[in-house]
Amino acid sequence: MSSASKPKHDLRSAWGKACPKCGWAEALTVTITCSALLSIDGTEAHGDHEWEHSSDCCCDKCGHNGVVSDFLVSESEEVSP
Ligand SMILES: [Zn+2]
């Protein structure tokens, strides 16, 4: 029997992020911005991609939509599923 315990490393421990609605902390979809070089051949992404607290964020589990800052949780603050 495998236990249903939470993984030690999830978004809550790594980034302090979890879904405020369902508590999901394994995968969140974040909209990133990325620079691209436009040439006659088209665009080629370069540089680092960026995301910030105002970036769109979506829970992969329940589909809750918001911005990254909405998904911030403190380590001591448990979000009940
Ligand atoms: Zn959720």
XYZ file of N, CA and C and ligand atoms in Angstrom:
244
model
N 0.835 -1.198 0.000
C 0.000 0.000 0.000
C 0.873 1.252 0.000
N 0.636 2.111 -0.922
C 1.390 3.358 -0.937
C 0.625 4.416 -0.154
N 1.345 5.146 0.625
C 0.700 6.189 1.401
C 0.379 7.374 0.505
N -0.595 8.138 0.890
C -1.005 9.296 0.096
C -0.380 10.579 0.631
N 0.757 10.421 1.254
C 1.395 11.613 1.817
C 1.875 12.537 0.704
N 1.922 13.808 1.008
C 2.338 14.798 0.028
C 3.830 14.629 -0.284
N 4.208 14.948 -1.500
C 5.632 14.932 -1.832
C 6.370 15.993 -1.021
N 7.634 15.692 -0.705
C 8.378 16.644 0.107
C 8.637 17.935 -0.645
N 8.926 17.785 -1.915
C 9.250 18.972 -2.694
C 8.111 19.286 -3.647
N 7.445 20.360 -3.384
C 6.406 20.810 -4.290
C 6.540 22.325 -4.439
N 5.607 22.912 -5.120
C 5.712 24.354 -5.364
C 5.622 25.163 -4.084
N 4.956 24.557 -3.081
C 4.811 25.294 -1.821
C 6.157 25.414 -1.118
N 6.912 24.323 -1.109
C 8.205 24.370 -0.428
C 9.261 25.055 -1.290
N 9.139 24.900 -2.609
C 10.162 25.456 -3.493
C 9.942 26.936 -3.787
N 8.678 27.311 -3.966
C 8.391 28.674 -4.404
C 7.414 29.398 -3.483
N 6.892 28.699 -2.490
C 5.899 29.317 -1.631
C 4.596 29.561 -2.366
N 4.302 28.661 -3.304
C 3.094 28.841 -4.109
C 2.228 27.588 -4.078
N 0.934 27.842 -4.071
C -0.039 26.763 -4.146
C -1.355 27.369 -4.575
N -2.246 26.527 -5.053
C -3.548 27.046 -5.449
C -4.319 27.481 -4.203
N -4.819 28.726 -4.186
C -5.562 29.218 -3.019
C -6.926 28.552 -2.887
N -7.371 27.896 -3.937
C -8.696 27.309 -3.921
C -8.662 25.840 -3.486
N -7.768 25.049 -4.111
C -7.759 23.615 -3.817
C -6.475 23.152 -3.142
N -5.484 24.051 -3.026
C -4.259 23.670 -2.345
C -3.257 22.924 -3.204
N -3.559 22.746 -4.455
C -2.670 22.049 -5.391
C -1.327 22.770 -5.492
N -0.238 22.027 -5.380
C 1.071 22.672 -5.393
C 2.083 21.872 -6.193
N 1.595 21.116 -7.163
C 2.533 20.319 -7.964
C 2.779 20.912 -9.342
N 1.768 21.587 -9.891
C 1.953 22.191 -11.202
C 0.972 23.326 -11.391
N 1.510 24.479 -11.724
C 0.665 25.625 -12.031
C 1.078 26.157 -13.395
N 0.126 26.595 -14.171
C 0.436 27.176 -15.469
C 0.624 28.675 -15.299
N 1.810 29.148 -15.648
C 2.116 30.566 -15.522
C 2.378 31.132 -16.911
N 1.792 32.274 -17.195
C 2.052 32.936 -18.469
C 3.353 33.717 -18.365
N 4.284 33.392 -19.237
C 5.587 34.056 -19.193
C 5.711 35.056 -20.327
N 6.608 35.991 -20.126
C 6.954 36.873 -21.228
C 8.380 36.554 -21.640
N 8.631 36.626 -22.908
C 9.926 36.224 -23.438
C 10.300 37.152 -24.588
N 11.552 37.565 -24.614
C 12.008 38.399 -25.714
C 12.306 37.530 -26.930
N 12.065 38.068 -28.089
C 12.377 37.348 -29.314
C 12.989 38.309 -30.320
N 13.890 37.776 -31.099
C 14.538 38.560 -32.139
C 13.745 38.388 -33.428
N 13.301 39.512 -33.961
C 12.552 39.442 -35.210
C 13.477 39.728 -36.382
N 13.521 38.808 -37.313
C 14.320 39.001 -38.522
C 13.462 38.623 -39.719
N 14.040 38.666 -40.881
C 13.262 38.320 -42.078
C 12.844 36.859 -42.068
N 13.523 36.055 -41.252
C 13.163 34.637 -41.165
C 12.064 34.383 -40.141
N 11.716 35.413 -39.399
C 10.692 35.239 -38.377
C 11.265 35.577 -37.017
N 10.613 35.055 -35.981
C 11.065 35.355 -34.633
C 11.856 34.189 -34.054
N 12.854 34.537 -33.265
C 13.636 33.527 -32.566
C 13.768 33.972 -31.120
N 13.251 33.147 -30.228
C 13.289 33.505 -28.813
C 14.732 33.559 -28.319
N 15.012 34.547 -27.515
C 16.348 34.625 -26.924
C 16.242 35.245 -25.547
N 17.259 35.083 -24.783
C 17.255 35.645 -23.442
C 16.413 34.812 -22.495
N 16.320 35.285 -21.295
C 15.553 34.575 -20.285
C 14.074 34.903 -20.401
N 13.272 33.925 -20.111
C 11.854 34.228 -20.005
C 11.610 34.772 -18.602
N 10.552 35.522 -18.476
C 10.285 36.173 -17.205
C 8.849 35.971 -16.767
N 8.662 35.885 -15.506
C 7.314 35.923 -14.953
C 7.392 36.670 -13.639
N 6.326 37.285 -13.291
C 6.315 38.108 -12.087
C 4.985 37.929 -11.374
N 4.826 38.645 -10.292
C 3.636 38.471 -9.464
C 2.350 38.854 -10.176
N 2.470 39.636 -11.218
C 1.261 40.039 -11.937
C 1.008 39.174 -13.169
N 1.853 38.135 -13.353
C 1.648 37.239 -14.488
C 0.410 36.387 -14.257
N -0.260 36.053 -15.349
C -1.424 35.182 -15.243
C -1.001 33.806 -14.751
N -1.816 33.241 -13.871
C -1.498 31.937 -13.296
C -2.782 31.116 -13.231
N -2.646 29.831 -13.511
C -3.815 28.960 -13.552
C -3.481 27.631 -12.885
N -4.387 27.153 -12.051
C -4.181 25.878 -11.371
C -4.441 24.728 -12.346
N -3.482 23.803 -12.429
C -3.650 22.659 -13.323
C -4.662 21.661 -12.793
N -4.975 21.765 -11.532
C -5.863 20.791 -10.909
C -7.338 21.199 -11.024
N -7.656 22.408 -10.557
C -9.061 22.812 -10.521
C -9.383 23.914 -11.522
N -8.352 24.448 -12.179
C -8.599 25.455 -13.189
C -8.785 26.853 -12.635
N -8.500 27.043 -11.340
C -8.627 28.366 -10.732
C -7.697 29.349 -11.436
N -8.258 30.478 -11.823
C -7.489 31.487 -12.536
C -7.168 32.675 -11.658
N -5.997 33.244 -11.841
C -5.626 34.425 -11.095
C -4.277 34.913 -11.586
N -3.614 35.651 -10.735
C -2.249 36.055 -11.028
C -1.340 35.378 -10.013
N -0.035 35.387 -10.312
C 0.914 34.655 -9.482
C 0.805 35.023 -8.006
N 0.595 36.314 -7.735
C 0.541 36.737 -6.338
C -0.654 36.123 -5.605
N -1.699 35.755 -6.350
C -2.845 35.099 -5.719
C -2.480 33.709 -5.214
N -1.435 33.147 -5.800
C -1.047 31.774 -5.482
C 0.058 31.712 -4.433
N 0.434 32.870 -3.910
C 1.454 32.903 -2.872
C 0.886 32.385 -1.558
N 1.576 31.485 -0.944
C 1.185 31.019 0.380
C 2.422 31.062 1.273
N 2.188 31.272 2.536
C 3.301 31.198 3.466
C 3.435 29.754 3.919
N 4.638 29.360 4.258
C 4.902 27.962 4.610
C 4.054 27.490 5.768
N 3.765 28.406 6.687
C 3.027 28.010 7.884
C 1.529 27.973 7.637
N 1.140 28.550 6.531
C -0.279 28.650 6.216
C -0.729 27.474 5.370
N -1.368 26.518 5.985
C -1.841 25.353 5.254
C -3.135 25.685 4.525
N -3.205 25.284 3.276
C -4.437 25.451 2.524
C -5.147 24.097 2.488
N -6.298 24.061 3.040
C -7.036 22.803 3.085
C -7.591 22.465 1.706
N -7.450 21.225 1.293
C -8.005 20.815 0.007
C -9.517 20.934 -0.030
Zn -6.665 24.560 -7.689
